[in-house]
XYZ file of C-alpha atoms in Angstrom:
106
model
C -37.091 -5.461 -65.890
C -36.861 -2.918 -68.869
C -35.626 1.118 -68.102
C -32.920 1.762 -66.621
C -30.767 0.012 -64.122
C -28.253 0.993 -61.870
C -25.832 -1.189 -59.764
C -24.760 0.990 -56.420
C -22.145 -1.230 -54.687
C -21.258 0.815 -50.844
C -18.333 -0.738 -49.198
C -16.406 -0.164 -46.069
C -13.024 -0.200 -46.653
C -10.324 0.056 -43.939
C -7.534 2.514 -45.003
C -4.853 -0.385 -45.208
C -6.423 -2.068 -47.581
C -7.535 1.206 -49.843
C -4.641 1.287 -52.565
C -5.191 -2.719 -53.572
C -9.090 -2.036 -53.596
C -9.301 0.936 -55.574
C -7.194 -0.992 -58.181
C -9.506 -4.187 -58.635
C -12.292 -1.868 -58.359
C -10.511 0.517 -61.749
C -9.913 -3.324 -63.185
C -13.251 -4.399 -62.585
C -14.875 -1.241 -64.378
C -12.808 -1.357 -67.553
C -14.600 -4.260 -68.294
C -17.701 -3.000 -68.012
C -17.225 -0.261 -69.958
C -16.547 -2.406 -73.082
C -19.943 -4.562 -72.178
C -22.873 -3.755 -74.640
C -25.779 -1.358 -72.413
C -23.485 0.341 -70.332
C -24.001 3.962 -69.865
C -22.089 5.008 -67.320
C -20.028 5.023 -63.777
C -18.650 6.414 -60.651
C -16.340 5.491 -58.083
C -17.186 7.821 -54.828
C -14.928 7.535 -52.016
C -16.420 9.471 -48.752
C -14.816 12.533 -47.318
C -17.531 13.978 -45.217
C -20.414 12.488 -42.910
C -20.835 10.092 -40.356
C -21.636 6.903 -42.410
C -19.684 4.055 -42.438
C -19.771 3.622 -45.999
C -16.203 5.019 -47.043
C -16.438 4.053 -50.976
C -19.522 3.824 -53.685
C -19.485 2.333 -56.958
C -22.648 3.229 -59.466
C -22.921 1.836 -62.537
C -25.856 2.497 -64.916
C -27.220 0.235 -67.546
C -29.709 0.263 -70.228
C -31.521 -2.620 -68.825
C -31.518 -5.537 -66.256
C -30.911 -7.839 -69.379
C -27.538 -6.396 -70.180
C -26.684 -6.747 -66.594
C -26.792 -10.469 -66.780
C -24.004 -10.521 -69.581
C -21.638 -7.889 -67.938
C -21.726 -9.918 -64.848
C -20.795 -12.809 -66.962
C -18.023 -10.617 -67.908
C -16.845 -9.919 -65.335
C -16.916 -13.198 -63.644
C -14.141 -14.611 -66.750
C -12.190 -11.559 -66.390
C -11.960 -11.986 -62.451
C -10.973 -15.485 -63.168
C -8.617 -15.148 -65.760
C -6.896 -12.369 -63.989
C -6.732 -15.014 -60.759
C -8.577 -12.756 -59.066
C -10.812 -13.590 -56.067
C -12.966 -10.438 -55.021
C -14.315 -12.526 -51.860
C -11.170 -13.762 -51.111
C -10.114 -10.400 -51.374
C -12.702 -9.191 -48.702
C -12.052 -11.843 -46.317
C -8.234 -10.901 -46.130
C -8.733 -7.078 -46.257
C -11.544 -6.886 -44.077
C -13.604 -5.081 -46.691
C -17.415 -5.595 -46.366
C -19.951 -4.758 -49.121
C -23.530 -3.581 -49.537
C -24.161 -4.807 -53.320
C -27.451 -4.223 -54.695
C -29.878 -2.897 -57.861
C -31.483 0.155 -58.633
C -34.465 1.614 -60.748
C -35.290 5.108 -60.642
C -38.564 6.476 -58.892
C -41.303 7.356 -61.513
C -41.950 10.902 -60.620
């Protein structure tokens, strides 16, 4: 897919286990700001409305392409750091919404 892409991650996050999330979450996203095609991101944490969404993560890319490599990326980083991010879930009780994005032709 060419244009634009944007990775919007929502996750519910109980407040226990907020601290130790928001770090792997800064972790995570200082690698992807070194990948080739990122443009940009945002790390939204909820503090009005009834959804049950507490925290948001948006990344935008050049293209789906460059996606595929960041993830890659990520994935060595994760595992050289010994870092499990479902494990991670499981134990905090943290569940995600993870999905891709292209903007609406007007």
């Amino acid at each position: 897919m060419s244009g634009a892409f944007f990775r919007v991650d929502k996750f519910i996050v109980p407040a226990a286990a907020r601290e130790e999330f928001l770090v792997k979450v800064m972790m995570t996203h200082k690698v992807l700001e070194v990948q080739d095609g990122f443009i940009d991101h945002r790390v939204l944490e909820q503090v009005a409305g009834p959804g049950e969404f507490n925290f948001v993560t948006i990344a935008e890319w050049e293209n789906t392409e460059v996606v595929e490599r960041a993830r890659a990326a990520v994935a060595a980083a994760h595992k050289g750091a010994n870092f499990d991010p479902q494990e991670m879930f499981a134990r905090l009780g943290i569940r995600a919404d993870i999905a891709g994005y292209k903007p609406v032709a007007a």
